[in-house]
Coordinates of C-alpha atoms and ligand atoms in Angstrom, one line a residue:
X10 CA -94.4 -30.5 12.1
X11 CA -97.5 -32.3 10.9
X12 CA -99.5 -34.1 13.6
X13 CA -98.7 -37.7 12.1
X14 CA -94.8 -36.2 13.4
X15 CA -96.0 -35.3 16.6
X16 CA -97.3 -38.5 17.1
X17 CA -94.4 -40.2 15.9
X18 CA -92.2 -38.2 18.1
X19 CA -94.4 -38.5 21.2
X20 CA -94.5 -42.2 20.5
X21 CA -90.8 -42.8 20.7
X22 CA -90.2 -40.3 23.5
X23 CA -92.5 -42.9 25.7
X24 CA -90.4 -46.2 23.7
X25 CA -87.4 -44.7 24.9
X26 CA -88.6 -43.5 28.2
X27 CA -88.3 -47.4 28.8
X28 CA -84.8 -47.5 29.0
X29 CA -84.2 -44.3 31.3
X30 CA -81.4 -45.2 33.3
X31 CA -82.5 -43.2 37.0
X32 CA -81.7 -45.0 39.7
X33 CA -81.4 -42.2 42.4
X34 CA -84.6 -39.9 41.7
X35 CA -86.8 -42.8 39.9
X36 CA -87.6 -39.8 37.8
X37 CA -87.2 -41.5 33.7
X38 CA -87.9 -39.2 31.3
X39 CA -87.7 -39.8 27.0
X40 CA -86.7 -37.1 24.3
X41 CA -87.3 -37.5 20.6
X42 CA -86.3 -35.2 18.5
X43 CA -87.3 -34.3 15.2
X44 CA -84.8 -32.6 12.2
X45 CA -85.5 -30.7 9.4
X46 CA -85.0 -33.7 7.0
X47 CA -87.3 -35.7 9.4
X48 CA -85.5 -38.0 11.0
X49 CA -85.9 -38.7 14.7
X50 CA -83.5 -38.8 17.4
X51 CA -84.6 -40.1 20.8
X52 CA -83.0 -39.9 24.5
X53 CA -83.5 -40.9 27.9
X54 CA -82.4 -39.6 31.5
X55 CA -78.9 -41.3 32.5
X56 CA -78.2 -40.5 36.3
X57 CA -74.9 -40.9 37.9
X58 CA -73.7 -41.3 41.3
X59 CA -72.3 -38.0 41.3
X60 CA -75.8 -36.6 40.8
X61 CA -74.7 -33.4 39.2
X62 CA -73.0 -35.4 36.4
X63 CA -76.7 -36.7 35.4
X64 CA -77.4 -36.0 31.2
X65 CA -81.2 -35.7 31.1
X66 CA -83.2 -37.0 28.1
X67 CA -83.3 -34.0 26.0
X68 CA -79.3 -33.4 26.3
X69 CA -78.6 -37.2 25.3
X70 CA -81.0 -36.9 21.9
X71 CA -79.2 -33.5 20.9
X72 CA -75.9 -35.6 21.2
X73 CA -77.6 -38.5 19.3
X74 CA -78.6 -35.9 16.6
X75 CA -75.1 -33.8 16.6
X76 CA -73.2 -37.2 16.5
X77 CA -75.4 -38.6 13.3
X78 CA -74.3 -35.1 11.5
X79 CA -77.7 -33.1 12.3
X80 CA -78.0 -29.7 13.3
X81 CA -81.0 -29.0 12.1
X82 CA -83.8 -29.5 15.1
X83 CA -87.2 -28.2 14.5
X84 CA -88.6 -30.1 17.2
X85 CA -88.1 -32.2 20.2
X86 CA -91.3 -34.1 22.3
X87 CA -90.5 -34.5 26.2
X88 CA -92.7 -37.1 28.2
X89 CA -93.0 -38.7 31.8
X90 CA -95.1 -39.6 33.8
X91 CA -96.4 -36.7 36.0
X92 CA -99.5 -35.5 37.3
X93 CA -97.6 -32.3 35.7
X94 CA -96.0 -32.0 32.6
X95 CA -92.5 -32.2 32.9
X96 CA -90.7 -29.2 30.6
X97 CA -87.1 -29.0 29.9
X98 CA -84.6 -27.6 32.4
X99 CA -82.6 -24.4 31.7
X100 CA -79.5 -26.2 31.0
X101 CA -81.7 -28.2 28.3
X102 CA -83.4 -25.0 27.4
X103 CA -80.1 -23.6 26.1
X104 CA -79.0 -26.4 24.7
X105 CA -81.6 -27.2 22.2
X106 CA -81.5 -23.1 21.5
X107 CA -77.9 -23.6 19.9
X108 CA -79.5 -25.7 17.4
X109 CA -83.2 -25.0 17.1
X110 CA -83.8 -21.8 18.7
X111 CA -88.0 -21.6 17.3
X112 CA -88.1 -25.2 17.6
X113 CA -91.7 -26.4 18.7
X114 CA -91.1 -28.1 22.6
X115 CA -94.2 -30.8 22.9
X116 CA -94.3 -32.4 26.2
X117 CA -97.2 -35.3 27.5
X118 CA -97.6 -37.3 30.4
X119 CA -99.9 -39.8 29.4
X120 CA -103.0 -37.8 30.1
X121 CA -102.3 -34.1 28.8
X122 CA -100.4 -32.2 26.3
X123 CA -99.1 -29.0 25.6
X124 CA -96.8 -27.7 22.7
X125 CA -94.4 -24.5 23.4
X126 CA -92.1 -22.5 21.2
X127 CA -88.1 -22.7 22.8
X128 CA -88.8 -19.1 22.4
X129 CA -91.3 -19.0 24.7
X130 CA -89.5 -21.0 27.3
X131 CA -86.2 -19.3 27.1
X132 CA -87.1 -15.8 25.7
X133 CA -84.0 -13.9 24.9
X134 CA -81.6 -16.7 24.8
X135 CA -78.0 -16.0 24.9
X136 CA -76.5 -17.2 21.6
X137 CA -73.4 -17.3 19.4
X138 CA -74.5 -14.4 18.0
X139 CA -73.6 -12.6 21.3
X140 CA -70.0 -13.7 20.8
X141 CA -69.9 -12.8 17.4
X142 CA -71.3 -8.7 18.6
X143 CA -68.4 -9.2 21.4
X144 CA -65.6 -10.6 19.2
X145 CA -67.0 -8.1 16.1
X146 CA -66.4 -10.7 13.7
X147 CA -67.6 -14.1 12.6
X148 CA -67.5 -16.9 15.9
X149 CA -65.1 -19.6 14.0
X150 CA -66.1 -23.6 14.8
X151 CA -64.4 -26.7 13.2
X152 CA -66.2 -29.0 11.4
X153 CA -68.6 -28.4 8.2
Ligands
DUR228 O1 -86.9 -32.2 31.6 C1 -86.3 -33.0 32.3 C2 -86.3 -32.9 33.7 C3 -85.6 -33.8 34.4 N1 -84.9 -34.8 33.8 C4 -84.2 -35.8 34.6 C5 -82.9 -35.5 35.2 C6 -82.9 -36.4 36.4 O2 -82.4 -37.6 36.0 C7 -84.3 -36.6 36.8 C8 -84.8 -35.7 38.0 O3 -84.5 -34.4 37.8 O4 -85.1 -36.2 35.7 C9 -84.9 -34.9 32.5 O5 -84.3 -35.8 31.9 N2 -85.6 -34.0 31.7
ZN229 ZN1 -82.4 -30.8 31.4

């Protein structure tokens, strides 16, 4: 990622960030994601009166990318505004390792920021690979 792309990503993480739909915890976070062809994909927290039924930003742009056809994620930038910098959840953790598990994880808050490797966040991630050593053959999944 070159640091024009970080900036572009961090950028619309904080445009997006705007329409964060979090009513209950007042908590809005944005996601932008960036793909191996370069295109961006962005999210934002959507809560839900059945609070465990809340998507959170990063979750919504993987669905934005995987519903445009990409796969490909090299790396997402995470941003609200915290005194600390807000890093993905474990559920969001695994799901950006299913499609860019060394993707580079920046997150900002305004004042600070710090990049990551998914790696580094969720070390050891279970994968499909698992399934495949479990299954000992190739994981099938529809689509191209
Ligand atoms: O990395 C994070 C952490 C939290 N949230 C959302 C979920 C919920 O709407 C609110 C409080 O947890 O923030 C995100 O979107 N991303
Ligand atoms: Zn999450």
């Amino acid at each position: 990622m070159t640091p024009e792309q970080e900036e572009a990503l961090v950028r619309r993480a904080w445009e997006v960030r705007e329409r964060a739909y979090a009513p209950y915890s007042g908590f809005r976070v944005g996601a932008a994601l960036l793909t191996g062809d370069g295109q961006i994909f962005t999210g934002c927290n959507v809560e839900n009166a059945v609070y465990g039924a809340t998507l959170c930003a990063e979750r919504t742009a993987v669905g934005q990318a995987v519903a445009a056809g990409q796969r490909d994620l090299v790396a997402i930038a995470v941003v609200a505004a915290t005194d600390a910098l807000t890093t993905p959840c474990g559920i969001c953790r695994q799901v950006l390792a299913e499609f860019g598990p060394r993707m580079a994880v920046v997150v900002d808050n305004g004042k600070e920021r710090r990049r990551y490797g998914l790696d580094e966040l969720l070390p050891d991630a279970f994968s499909r690979s698992h399934l495949e050593d479990a299954a000992g053959r190739q994981v099938s999944f529809t689509g191209p």
